[in-house]
Every structure is written in structure tokens, then in C-alpha cells.
Tab-separated table of C-alpha atoms and ligand atoms in Angstrom:
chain	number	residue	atom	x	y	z
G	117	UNK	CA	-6.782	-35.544	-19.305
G	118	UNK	CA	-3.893	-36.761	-16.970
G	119	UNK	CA	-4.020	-36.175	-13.453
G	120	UNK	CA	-1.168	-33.639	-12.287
G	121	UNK	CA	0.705	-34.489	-9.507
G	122	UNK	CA	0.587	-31.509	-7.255
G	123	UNK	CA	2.967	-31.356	-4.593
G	124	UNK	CA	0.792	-32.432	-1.325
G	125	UNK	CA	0.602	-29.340	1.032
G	126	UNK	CA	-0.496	-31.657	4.688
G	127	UNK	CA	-3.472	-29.683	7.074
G	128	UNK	CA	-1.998	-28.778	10.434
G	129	UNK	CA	-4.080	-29.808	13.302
G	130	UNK	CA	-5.881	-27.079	15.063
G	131	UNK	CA	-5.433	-27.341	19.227
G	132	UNK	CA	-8.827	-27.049	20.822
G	133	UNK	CA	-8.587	-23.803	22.879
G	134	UNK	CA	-8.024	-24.290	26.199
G	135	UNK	CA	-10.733	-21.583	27.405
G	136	UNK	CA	-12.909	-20.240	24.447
G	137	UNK	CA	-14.162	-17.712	26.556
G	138	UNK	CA	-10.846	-15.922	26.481
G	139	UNK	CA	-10.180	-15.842	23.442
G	140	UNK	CA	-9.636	-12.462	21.615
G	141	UNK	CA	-12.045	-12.340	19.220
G	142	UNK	CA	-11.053	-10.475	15.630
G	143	UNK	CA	-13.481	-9.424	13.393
G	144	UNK	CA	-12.944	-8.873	9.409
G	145	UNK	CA	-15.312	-7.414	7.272
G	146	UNK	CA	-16.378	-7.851	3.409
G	147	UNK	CA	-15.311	-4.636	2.007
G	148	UNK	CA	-16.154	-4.865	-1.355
G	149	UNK	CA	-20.021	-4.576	-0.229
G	150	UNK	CA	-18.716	-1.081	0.400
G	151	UNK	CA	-17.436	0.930	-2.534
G	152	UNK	CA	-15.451	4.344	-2.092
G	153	UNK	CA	-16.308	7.724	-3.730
G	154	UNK	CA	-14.873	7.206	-6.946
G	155	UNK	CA	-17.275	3.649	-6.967
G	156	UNK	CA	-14.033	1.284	-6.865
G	157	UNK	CA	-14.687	-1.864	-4.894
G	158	UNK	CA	-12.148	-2.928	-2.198
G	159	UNK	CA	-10.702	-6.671	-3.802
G	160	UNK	CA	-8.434	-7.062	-1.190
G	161	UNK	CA	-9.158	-8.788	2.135
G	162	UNK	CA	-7.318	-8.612	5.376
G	163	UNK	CA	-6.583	-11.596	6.051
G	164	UNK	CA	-6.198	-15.291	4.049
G	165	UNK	CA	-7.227	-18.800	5.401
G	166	UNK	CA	-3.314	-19.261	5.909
G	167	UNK	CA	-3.441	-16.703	7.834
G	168	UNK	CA	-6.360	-17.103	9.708
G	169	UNK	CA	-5.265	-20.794	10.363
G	170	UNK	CA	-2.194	-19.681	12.533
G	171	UNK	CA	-3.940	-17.079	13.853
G	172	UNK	CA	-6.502	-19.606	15.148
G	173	UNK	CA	-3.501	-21.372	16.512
G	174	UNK	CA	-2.215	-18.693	18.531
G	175	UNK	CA	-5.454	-18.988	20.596
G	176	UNK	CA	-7.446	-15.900	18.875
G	177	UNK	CA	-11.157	-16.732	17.338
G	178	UNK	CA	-11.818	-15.173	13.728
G	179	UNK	CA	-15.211	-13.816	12.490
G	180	UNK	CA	-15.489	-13.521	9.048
G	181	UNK	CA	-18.242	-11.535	6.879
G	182	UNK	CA	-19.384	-14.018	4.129
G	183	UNK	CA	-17.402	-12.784	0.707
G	184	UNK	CA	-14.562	-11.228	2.085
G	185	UNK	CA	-11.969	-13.259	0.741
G	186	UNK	CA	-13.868	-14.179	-2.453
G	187	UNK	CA	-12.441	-11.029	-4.874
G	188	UNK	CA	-9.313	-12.024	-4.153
G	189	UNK	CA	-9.468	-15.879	-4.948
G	190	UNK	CA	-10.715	-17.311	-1.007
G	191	UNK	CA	-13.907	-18.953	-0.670
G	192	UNK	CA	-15.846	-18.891	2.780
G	193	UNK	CA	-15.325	-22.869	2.913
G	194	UNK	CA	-11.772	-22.264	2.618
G	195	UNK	CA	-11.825	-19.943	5.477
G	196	UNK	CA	-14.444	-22.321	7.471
G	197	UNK	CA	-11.742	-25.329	7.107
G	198	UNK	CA	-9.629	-23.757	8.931
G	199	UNK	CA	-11.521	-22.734	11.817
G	200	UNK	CA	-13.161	-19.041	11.157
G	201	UNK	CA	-16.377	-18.370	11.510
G	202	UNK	CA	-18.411	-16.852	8.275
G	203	UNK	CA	-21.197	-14.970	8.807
G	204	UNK	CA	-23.620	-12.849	7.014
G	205	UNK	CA	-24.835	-10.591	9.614
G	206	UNK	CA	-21.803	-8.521	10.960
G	207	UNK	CA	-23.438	-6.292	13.763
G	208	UNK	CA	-23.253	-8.424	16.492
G	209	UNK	CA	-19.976	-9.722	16.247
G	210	UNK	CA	-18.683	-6.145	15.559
G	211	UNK	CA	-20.072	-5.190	18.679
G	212	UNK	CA	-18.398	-7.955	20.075
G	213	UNK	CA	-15.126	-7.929	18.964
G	214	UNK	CA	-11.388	-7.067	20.439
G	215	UNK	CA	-10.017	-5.910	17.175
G	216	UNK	CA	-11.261	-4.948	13.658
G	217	UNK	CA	-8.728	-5.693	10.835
G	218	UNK	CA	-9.508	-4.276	7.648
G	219	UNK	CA	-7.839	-2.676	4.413
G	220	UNK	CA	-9.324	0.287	4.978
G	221	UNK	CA	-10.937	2.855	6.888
G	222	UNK	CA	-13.817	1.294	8.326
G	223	UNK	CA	-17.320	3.622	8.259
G	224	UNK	CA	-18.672	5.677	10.871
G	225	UNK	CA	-21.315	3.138	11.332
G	226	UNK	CA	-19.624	0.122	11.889
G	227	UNK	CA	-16.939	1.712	14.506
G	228	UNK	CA	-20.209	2.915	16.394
G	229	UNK	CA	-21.019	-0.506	17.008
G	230	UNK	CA	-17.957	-1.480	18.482
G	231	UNK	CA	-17.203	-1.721	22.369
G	232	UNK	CA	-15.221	0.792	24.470
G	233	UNK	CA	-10.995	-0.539	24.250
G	234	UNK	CA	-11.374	-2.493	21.258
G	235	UNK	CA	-8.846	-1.761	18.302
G	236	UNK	CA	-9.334	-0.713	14.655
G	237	UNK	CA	-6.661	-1.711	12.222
G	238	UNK	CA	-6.469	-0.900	8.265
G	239	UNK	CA	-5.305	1.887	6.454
G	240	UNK	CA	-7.144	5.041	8.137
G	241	UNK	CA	-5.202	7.773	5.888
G	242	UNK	CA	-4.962	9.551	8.862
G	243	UNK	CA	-3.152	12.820	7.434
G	244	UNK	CA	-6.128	13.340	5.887
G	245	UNK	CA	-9.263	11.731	7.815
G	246	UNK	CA	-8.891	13.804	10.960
G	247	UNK	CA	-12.772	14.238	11.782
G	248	UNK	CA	-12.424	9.775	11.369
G	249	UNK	CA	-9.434	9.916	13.871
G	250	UNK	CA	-11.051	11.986	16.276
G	251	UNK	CA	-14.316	10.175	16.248
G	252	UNK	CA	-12.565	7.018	16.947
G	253	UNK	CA	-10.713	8.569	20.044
G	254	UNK	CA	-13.846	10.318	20.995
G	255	UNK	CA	-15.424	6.468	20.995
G	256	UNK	CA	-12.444	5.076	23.215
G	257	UNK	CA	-11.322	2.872	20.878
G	258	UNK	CA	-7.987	2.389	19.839
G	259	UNK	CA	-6.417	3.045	16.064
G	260	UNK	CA	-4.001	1.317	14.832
G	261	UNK	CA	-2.574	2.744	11.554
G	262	UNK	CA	-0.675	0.702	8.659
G	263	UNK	CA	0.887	3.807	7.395
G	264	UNK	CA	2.291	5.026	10.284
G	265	UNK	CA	4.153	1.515	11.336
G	266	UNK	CA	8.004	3.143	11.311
G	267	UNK	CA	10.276	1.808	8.318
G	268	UNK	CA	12.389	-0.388	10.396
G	269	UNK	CA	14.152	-3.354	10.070
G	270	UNK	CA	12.124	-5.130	12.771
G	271	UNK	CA	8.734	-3.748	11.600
G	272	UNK	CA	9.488	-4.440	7.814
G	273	UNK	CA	7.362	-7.366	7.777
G	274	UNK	CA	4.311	-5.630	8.980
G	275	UNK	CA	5.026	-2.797	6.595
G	276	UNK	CA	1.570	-2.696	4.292
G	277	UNK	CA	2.831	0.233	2.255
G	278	UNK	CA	6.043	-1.552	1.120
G	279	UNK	CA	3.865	-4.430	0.264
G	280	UNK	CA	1.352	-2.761	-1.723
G	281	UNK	CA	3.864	-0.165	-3.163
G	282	UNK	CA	6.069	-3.147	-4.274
G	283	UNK	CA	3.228	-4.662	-6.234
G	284	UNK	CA	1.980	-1.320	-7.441
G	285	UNK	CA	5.279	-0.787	-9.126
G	286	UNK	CA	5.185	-3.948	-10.985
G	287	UNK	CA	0.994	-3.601	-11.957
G	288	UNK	CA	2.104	0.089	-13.200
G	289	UNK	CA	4.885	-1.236	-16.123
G	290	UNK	CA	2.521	-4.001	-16.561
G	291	UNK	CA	-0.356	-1.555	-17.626
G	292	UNK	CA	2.063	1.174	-18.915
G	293	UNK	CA	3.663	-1.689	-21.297
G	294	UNK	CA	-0.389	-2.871	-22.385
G	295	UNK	CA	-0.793	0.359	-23.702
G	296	UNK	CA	2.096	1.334	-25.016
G	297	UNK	CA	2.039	0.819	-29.342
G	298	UNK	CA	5.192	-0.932	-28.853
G	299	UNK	CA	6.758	-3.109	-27.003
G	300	UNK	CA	9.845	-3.117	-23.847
G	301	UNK	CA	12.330	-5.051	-25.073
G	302	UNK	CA	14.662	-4.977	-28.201
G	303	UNK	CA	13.522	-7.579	-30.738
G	304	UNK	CA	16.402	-8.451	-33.852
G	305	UNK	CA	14.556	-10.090	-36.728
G	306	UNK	CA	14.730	-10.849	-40.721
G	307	UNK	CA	12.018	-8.098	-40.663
G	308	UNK	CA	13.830	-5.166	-38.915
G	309	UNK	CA	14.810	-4.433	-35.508
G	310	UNK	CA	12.697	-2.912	-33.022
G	311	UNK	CA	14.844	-0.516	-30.516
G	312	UNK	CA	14.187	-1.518	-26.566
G	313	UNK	CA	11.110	1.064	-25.389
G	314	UNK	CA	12.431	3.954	-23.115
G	315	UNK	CA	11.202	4.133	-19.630
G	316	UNK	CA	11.567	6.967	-17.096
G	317	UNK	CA	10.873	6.429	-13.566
G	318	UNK	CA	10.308	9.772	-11.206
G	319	UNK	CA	10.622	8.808	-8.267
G	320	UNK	CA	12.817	5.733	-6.835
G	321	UNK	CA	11.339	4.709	-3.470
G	322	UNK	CA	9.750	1.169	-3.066
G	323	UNK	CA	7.102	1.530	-5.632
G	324	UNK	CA	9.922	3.212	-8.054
G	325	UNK	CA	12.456	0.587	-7.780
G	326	UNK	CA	9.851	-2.353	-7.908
G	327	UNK	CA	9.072	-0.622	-11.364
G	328	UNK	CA	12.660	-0.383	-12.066
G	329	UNK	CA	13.467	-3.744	-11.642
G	330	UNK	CA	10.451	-4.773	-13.659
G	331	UNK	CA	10.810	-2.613	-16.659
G	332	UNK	CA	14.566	-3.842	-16.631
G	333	UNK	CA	13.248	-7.424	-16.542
G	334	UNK	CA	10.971	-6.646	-19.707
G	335	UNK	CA	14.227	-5.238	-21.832
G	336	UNK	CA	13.022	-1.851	-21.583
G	337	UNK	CA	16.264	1.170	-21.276
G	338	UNK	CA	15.299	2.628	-17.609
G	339	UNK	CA	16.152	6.276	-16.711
G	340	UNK	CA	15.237	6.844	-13.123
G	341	UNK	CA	15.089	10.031	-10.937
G	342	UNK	CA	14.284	11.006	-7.418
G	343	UNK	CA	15.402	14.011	-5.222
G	344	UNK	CA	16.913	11.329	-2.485
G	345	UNK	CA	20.518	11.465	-3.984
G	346	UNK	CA	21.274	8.240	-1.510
G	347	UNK	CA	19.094	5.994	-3.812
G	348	UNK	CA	20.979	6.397	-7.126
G	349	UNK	CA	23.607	3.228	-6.278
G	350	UNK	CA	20.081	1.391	-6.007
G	351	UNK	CA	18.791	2.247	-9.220
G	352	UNK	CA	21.777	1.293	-10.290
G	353	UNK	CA	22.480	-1.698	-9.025
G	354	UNK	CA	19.031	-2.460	-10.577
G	355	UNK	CA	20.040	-2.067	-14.581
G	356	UNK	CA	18.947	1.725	-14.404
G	357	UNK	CA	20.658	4.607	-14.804
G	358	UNK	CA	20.417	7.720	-12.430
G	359	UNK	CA	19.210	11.591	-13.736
G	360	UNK	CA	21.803	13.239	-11.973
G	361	UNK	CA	19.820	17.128	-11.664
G	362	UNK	CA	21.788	19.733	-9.337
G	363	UNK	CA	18.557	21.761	-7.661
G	364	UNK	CA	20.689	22.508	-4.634
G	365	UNK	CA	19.689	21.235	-1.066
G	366	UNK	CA	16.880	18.425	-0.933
G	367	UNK	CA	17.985	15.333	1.368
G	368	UNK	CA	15.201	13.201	3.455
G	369	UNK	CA	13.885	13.373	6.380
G	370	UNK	CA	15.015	11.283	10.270
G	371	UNK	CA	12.303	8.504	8.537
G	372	UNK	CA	13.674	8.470	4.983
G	373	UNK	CA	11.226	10.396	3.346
G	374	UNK	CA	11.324	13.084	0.570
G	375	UNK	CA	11.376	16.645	2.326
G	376	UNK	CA	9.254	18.740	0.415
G	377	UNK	CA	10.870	21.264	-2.533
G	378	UNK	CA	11.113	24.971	-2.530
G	379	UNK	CA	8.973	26.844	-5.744
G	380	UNK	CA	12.230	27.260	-7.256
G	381	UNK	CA	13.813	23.776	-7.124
G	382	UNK	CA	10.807	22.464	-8.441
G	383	UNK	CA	10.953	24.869	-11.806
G	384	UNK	CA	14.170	23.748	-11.691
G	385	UNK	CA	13.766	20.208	-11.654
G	386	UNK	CA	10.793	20.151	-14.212
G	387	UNK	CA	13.084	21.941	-16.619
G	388	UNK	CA	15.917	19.432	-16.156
G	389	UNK	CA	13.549	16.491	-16.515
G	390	UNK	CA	11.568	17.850	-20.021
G	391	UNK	CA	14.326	16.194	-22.356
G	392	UNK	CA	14.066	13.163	-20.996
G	393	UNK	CA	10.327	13.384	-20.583
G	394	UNK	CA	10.093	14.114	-23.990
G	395	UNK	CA	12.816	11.237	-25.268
G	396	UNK	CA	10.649	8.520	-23.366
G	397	UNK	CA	8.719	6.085	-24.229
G	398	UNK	CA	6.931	5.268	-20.706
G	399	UNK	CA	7.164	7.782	-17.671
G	400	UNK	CA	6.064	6.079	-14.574
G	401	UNK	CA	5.774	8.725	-11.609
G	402	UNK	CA	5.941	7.317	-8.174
G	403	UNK	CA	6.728	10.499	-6.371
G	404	UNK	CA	4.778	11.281	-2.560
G	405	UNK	CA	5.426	13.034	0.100
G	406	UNK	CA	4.328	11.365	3.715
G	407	UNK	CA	2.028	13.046	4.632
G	408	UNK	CA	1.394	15.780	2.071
G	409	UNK	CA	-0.247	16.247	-0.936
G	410	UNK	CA	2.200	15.093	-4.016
G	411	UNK	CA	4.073	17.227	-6.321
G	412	UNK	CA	3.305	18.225	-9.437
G	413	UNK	CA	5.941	17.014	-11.446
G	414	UNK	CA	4.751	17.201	-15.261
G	415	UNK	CA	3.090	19.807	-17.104
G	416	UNK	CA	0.326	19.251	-19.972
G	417	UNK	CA	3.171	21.252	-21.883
G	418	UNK	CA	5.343	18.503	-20.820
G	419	UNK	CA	3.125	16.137	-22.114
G	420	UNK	CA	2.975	17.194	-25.417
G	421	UNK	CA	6.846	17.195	-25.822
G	422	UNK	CA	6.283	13.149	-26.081
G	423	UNK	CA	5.807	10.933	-28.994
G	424	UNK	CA	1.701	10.557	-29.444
G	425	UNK	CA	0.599	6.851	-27.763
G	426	UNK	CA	3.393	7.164	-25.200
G	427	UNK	CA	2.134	6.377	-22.241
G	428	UNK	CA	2.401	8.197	-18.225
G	429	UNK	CA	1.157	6.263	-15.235
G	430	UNK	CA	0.185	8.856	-12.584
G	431	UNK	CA	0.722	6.743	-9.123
G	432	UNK	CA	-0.258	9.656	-7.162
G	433	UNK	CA	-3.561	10.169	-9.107
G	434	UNK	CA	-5.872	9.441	-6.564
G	435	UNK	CA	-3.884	11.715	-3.723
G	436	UNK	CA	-3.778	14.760	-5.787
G	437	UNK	CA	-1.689	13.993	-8.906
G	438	UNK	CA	2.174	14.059	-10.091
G	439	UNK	CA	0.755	14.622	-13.742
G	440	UNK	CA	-1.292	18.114	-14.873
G	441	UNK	CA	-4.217	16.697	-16.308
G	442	UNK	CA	-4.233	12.991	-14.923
G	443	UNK	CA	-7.638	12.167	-13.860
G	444	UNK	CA	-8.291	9.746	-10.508
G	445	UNK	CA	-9.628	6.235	-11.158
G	446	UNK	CA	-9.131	6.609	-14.895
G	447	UNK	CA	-6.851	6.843	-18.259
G	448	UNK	CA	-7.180	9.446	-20.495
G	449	UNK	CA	-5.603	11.201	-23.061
G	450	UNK	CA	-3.707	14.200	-23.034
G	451	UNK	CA	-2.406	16.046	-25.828
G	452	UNK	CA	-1.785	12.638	-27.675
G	453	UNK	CA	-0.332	10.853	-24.365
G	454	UNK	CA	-2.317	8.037	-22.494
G	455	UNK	CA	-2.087	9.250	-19.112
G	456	UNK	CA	-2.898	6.065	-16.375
G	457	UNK	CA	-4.306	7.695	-13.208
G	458	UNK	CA	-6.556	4.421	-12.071
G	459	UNK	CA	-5.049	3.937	-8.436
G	460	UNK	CA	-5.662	1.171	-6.341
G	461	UNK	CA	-2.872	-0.710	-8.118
G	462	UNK	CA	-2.166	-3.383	-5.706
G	463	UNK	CA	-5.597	-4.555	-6.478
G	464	UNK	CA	-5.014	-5.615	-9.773
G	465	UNK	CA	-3.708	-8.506	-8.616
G	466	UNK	CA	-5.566	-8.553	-5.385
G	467	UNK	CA	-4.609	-12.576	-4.538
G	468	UNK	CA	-1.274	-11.284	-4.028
G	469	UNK	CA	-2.037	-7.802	-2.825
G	470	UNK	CA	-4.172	-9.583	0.076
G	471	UNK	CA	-1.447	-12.562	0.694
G	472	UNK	CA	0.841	-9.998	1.174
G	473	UNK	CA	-1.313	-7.505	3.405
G	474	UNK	CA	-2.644	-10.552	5.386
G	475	UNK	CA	0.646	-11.293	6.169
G	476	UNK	CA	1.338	-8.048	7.663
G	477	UNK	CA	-1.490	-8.103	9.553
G	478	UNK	CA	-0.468	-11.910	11.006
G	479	UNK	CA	2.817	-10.149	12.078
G	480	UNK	CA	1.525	-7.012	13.735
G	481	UNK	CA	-0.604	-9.008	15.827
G	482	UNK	CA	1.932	-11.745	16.352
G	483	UNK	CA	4.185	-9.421	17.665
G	484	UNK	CA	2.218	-8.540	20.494
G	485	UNK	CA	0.418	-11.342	21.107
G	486	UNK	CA	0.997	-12.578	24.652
G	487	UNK	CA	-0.108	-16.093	24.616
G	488	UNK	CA	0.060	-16.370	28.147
G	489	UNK	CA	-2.424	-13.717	28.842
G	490	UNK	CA	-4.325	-14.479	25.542
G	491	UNK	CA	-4.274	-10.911	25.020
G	492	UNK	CA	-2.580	-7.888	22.613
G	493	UNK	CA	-0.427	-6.135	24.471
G	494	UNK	CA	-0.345	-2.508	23.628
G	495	UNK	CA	2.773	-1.220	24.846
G	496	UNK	CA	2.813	2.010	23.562
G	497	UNK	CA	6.807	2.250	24.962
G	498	UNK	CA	7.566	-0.078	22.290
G	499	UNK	CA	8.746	2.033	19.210
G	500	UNK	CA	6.375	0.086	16.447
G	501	UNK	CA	3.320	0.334	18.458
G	502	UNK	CA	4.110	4.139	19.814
G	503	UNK	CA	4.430	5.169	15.855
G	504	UNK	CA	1.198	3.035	14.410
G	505	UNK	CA	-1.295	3.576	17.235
G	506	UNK	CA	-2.486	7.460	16.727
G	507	UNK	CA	-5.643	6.870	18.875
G	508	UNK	CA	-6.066	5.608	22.435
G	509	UNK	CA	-7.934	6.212	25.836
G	510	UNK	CA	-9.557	8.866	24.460
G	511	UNK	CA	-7.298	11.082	22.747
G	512	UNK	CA	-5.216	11.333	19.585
G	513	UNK	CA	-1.948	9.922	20.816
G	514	UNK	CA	0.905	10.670	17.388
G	515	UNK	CA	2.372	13.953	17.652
G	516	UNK	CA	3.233	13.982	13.913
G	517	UNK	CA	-0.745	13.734	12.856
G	518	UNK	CA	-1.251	16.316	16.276
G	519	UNK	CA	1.469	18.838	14.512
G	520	UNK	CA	-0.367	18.230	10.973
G	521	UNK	CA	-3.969	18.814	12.738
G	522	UNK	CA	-2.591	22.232	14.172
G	523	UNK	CA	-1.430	23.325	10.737
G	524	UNK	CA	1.796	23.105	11.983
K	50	NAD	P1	7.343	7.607	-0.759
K	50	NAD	O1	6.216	6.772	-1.254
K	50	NAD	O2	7.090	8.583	0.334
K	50	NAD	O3	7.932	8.432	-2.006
K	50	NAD	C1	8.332	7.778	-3.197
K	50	NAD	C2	9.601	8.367	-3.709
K	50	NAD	O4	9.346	9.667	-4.265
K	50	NAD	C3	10.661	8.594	-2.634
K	50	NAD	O5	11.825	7.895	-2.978
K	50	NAD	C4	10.873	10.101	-2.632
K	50	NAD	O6	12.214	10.463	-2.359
K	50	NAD	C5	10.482	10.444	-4.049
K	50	NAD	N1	10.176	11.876	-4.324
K	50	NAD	C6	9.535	12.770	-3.549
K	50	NAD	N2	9.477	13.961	-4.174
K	50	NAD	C7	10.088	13.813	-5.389
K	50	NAD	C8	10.344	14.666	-6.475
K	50	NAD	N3	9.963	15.948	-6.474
K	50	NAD	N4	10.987	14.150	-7.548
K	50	NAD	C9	11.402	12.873	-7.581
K	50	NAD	N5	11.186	12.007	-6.564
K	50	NAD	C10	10.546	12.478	-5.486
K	50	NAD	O7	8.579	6.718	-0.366
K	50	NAD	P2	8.622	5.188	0.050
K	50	NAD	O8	8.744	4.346	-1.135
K	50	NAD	O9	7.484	4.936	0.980
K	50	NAD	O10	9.993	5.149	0.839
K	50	NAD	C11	10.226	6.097	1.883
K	50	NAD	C12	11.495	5.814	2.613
K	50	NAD	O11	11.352	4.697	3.447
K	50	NAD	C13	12.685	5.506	1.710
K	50	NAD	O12	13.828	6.102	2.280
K	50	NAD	C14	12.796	4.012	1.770
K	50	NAD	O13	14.098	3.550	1.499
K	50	NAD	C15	12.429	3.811	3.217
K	50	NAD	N6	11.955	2.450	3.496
K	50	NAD	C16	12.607	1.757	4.481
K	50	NAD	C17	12.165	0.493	4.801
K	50	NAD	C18	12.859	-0.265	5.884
K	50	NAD	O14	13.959	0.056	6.246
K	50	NAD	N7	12.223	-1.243	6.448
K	50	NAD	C19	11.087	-0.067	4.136
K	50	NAD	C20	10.454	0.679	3.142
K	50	NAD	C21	10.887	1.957	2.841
């Protein structure tokens, strides 16, 4: 076999730090040892070796449980050649450690081991983990939430949801289309002609329009629809054309998000969205609300309107469901329709997911990193940090998870 000729990607030397002692130490754990309720194991890793190299070049040391990288294509050695430190036993360093970046929520046991001040970062899910929140305040540590890093320009690349909604929107056609008894685009041959599949995306927010755009890539016809009237020139400008459905008042909220629907609009807005429910080939649902449960956007009665072997992908499966019937973690059939409800999409292709999340995470400490003081600086006047860090000193410090603890 011929040798290819790779391009040559050169090391970069790594500085000796100047004082090791000062260095703040981050700790990253293997969280695919632990899986969740519905037994799915975490692929994803929070950081890479490229990003652990430059990280090690800022000044801060990296402890790494053995395996974390390996689900999502990093071996240890890979890590160890670039200056992290793999180990198998994790309770001392935790104990030891400044931060603690992870994907996700990390357990009770593990933030018991770590000291008083130090920071927790990963998706906590903190609408919805409140006991988890509290304990972490109650242990004087600090939280530092990926979903709650404000949607602004300057904190868009730390933003893990984009990232993992972008790639969930692609993973979702890709799965929809492997199902589907047909195929996207329209095919002209000596044996017939095969009409381009119909696709129907509820919901046009980054996951939506990542699914536009891929869907449009694949020759599919793409119908789109979302309550945020702003984001039909951007389904547009994608190849897709916009549902235009009049259910009176609905506009976002100061962050951009969906404000929640009266009982009415949403009878109204299932109604308006049956025919093309029913005409489709693929309906791809991609519809959240921060903070809330999800709506329930199609009925089993819906459902059955389709053509049997069409296909539904459910993104909001695992959070409660756009889809009557959709079950979490799985695909199943309702009333002839394959109905995708498996979550976790970004995993799928967890080399990218975790590229992509690592680099958030490189960013967010980057950011504020003071390399003079070797230290993170937690300025909670600055507008990122005063959104993502909901625990600190002791007490639960985000007034929109405070409101949402009160009921309010
Ligand atoms: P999301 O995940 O909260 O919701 C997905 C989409 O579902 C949204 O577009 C929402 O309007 C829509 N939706 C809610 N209820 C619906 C219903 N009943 N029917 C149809 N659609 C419904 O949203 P997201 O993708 O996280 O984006 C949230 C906002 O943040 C958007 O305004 C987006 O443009 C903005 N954003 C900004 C930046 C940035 O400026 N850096 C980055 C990412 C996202």
C-alpha cells in the first residue's frame, strides 16, 4: 500500500511552569463509567488533547481519569503527550482540585470530595436539579452552568447548547433519513422518478435550522415552523419555506426564547399544522422552552394522518416530549409512524460533539484566566459569568432559577 502524505501538523513546545505549585489544577472525569437513568453512557468528554495542550500552556495543570477521552476517539497517551496527567484513581485529585469540568452533572459523591471555593462546570440542568444546586451551594462550592451562559455575541463561543444543538440537528435528518423507506432527494432515471422526500421542521431555533440546512443539503422539500415570527427570513434564506399560522400574540422573550403558548393558541396551532403533518414525509420537532417542560405539539391522532414508515424525531423526548406517544431513549412505532425519541444526539458523533464542547470549555476558562495571578477570576459583575454561575459563597446566586425554585 502507498504511504499517504498527510499534511504534517508540528508539536508546540510546552513552557515549563514557572511555579508548579500555583498552578490551578482542573480535574476531568471519565463519565462513561457512570451511566444515567435511562442506562445511556456519557461518549463525550470535556475536554480534547488540543485542548488540554493550550490549556497546559496558559499555566493550568490537567488531571485526567484514565478513559475519558477514549468514546470519543482520544487515547490517554494522546492526552499524556501533551502534558495531562491520567490517572485511575480520581479521589484524591478531586479533592484537590480548583475546578471540575465535565459534560454533565457530576454525582453527589464526587462534589463531596471536593474542597471549599472550588468550581463545578458541565451541564447541571439546573431548572430541574434544584436539591443538586442547593447541595453544591450548601458545600461552598461554586457552579458554573453551560446552559445558563447568555446568548451573546461575545459568549457565543462558549455557548455548549448551540454546539450540541447544531450537531443534534444534523444527527436528527441523518437518523430520520436512515429510516425513512425512501430517500431525500429527487432521483430522475430510465426507471421512474422518485419525488424529493418532504420534511417538516417544528421548531426553527439552532437545532431547527441546523436540520434545515441539512435536509436542504440532502434534496429533501423543507417546510419549517416556529412561533418566533423573526426567524422565518432565516429559514428562508436556508432553501425552506416558512408555515405562516396566525395564533395571535406569541413573540420571545429579552433572551430570544419562545414564551410559552396559551391552551388556546396551542389548539390552534396543532390544527393549522395537521395538513402538513399529514403531507410529510419526515417531521423533525425541535421545539423547547428554557426552562420549562416542552410542548406537546403532535397528537397520536396526528400521527396517524401520515403515510405508514414516515418517520418523527422527537428532540424533546428525553425532557418531556413534543410527540404524544414518543418514548425517551428509544424509537418506536406509533400508529404506523417510526417515532425517534433516543436523545443524547450530539453523541452520535461524540468526536465532534466533544471537539466542539471542549472548545467551549477552553474559552470559558480562557476568558477569565488571569495569567498574571495564575488564577480564574470570577467576576460575577461581568455579564457572562453573572448569568452562568447560579451557585457561590454559599447561596444560590441566579434570580431566574431563584424565581423558578419559588414557583414563581
Ligand atoms: P430553544 O432550544 O429554546 O427552542 C427551539 C425553538 O423552538 C425556538 O426557535 C423556539 O422559538 C421554538 N418553539 C418554542 N415553542 C414552539 C412551538 N409551540 N411551536 C414551534 N416552535 C416553538 O431555542 P434555541 O435554539 O436555544 O435558541 C434560542 C434563542 O437564542 C433564539 O432566539 C436564537 O436565535 C438565540 N441564540 C442566539 C445566539 C447568539 O446570539 N449568540 C446563539 C444561539 C441562540
Amino acid at each position: 500500500m502507498n504511504k499517504i502524505a498527510w499534511p504534517v501538523t508540528k508539536g508546540v513546545m510546552l513552557e515549563e511552569p514557572t511555579n508548579k505549585e500555583k498552578r490551578v489544577k482542573i480535574i476531568v472525569l471519565n463519565e462513561s463509567k457512570t451511566p444515567d437513568p435511562l442506562n445511556k453512557v456519557e461518549k463525550r468528554c470535556a475536554v480534547t488533547p488540543s485542548s488540554a495542550q493550550r490549556l497546559v500552556k496558559k499555566g493550568l495543570s490537567i488531571t485526567l481519569e484514565a478513559g475519558a477521552g477514549l468514546l470519543s476517539g482520544y487515547s490517554d497517551k494522546e492526552y499524556e503527550g501533551v502534558g495531562v496527567s491520567v490517572i485511575s484513581d480520581v479521589n484524591e485529585s478531586i479533592s484537590s482540585a480548583d475546578m471540575l469540568v465535565a459534560v454533565n452533572k457530576p454525582s453527589e459523591s464526587q462534589l463531596a470530595l471536593m474542597k471549599k471555593g472550588a468550581i463545578v462546570v458541565g451541564h447541571l440542568d439546573p431548572f430541574f436539579q434544584q436539591p443538586l444546586v442547593e447541595s453544591i451551594a450548601d458545600k461552598q462550592l461554586t457552579a458554573i452552568s453551560v446552559e445558563m451562559i447568555p446568548r451573546s455575541s461575545r459568549a457565543q463561543k462558549m455557548d455548549a447548547l448551540s454546539s450540541q444543538a447544531s450537531l443534534a440537528g444534523y444527527v436528527m435528518v441523518m437518523q430520520a433519513a436512515s429510516l425513512l423507506p425512501s430517500i431525500l432527494p429527487m432521483m430522475m432515471t430510465p426507471s421512474g422518478t422518485i419525488k424529493p422526500a418532504k420534511v417538516f421542521i417544528i421548531g426553527a431555533g439552532v437545532a431547527g435550522l441546523q436540520a434545515i440546512a441539512t435536509a436542504k443539503r440532502l434534496g429533501a422539500n423543507v417546510l419549517a415552523y416556529d412561533t418566533r415570527e423573526v426567524v422565518a427570513e432565516q429559514v428562508e434564506s436556508l432553501g425552506g419555506k416558512f408555515l405562516k399560522i396566525d395564533i395571535g400574540e406569541t413573540g420571545q422573550t429579552k433572551d430570544g426564547y419562545a414564551k410559552e403558548l396559551t391552551e388556546e393558541q396551542k389548539a390552534k396551532q396543532q390544527d393549522a399544522q395537521r395538513d402538513a403533518i399529514a403531507d410529510s414525509d419526515i417531521v423533525i420537532t425541535t421545539a423547547q422552552l428554557f426552562g420549562r417542560k416542552p410542548p406537546v405539539l403532535i397528537s397520536k391522532d396526528t400521527l396517524a394522518l401520515m403515510k405508514p414508515g414516515s418517520v418523527v424525531v422527537d428532540m424533546a423526548a428525553t425532557s418531556g416530549g413534543n410527540v404524544e406517544g414518543s418514548v425517551a431513549g428509544e424509537t418506536v412505532e406509533v400508529n404506523g409512524v417510526n417515532v425517534i425519541g433516543d436523545g443524547y444526539w450530539s453523541q452520535f458523533v461524540a468526536r465532534a460533539a466533544t471537539d466542539m464542547y471542549a472548545n467551549n470549555i477552553y474559552n470559558l476558562v480562557d476568558e477569565f484566566f488571569d495569567t498574571e495571578t495564575n488564577t480564574f477570576n470570577l467576576d460575577l459583575d461581568d455579564d457572562i459569568l453573572a448569568g452562568c454561575v447560579i451557585a457561590h459563597q454559599g447561596s444560590v446566586t441566579n434570580d431566574m432559577l431563584l424565581n423558578a425554585y419559588k414557583g414563581a
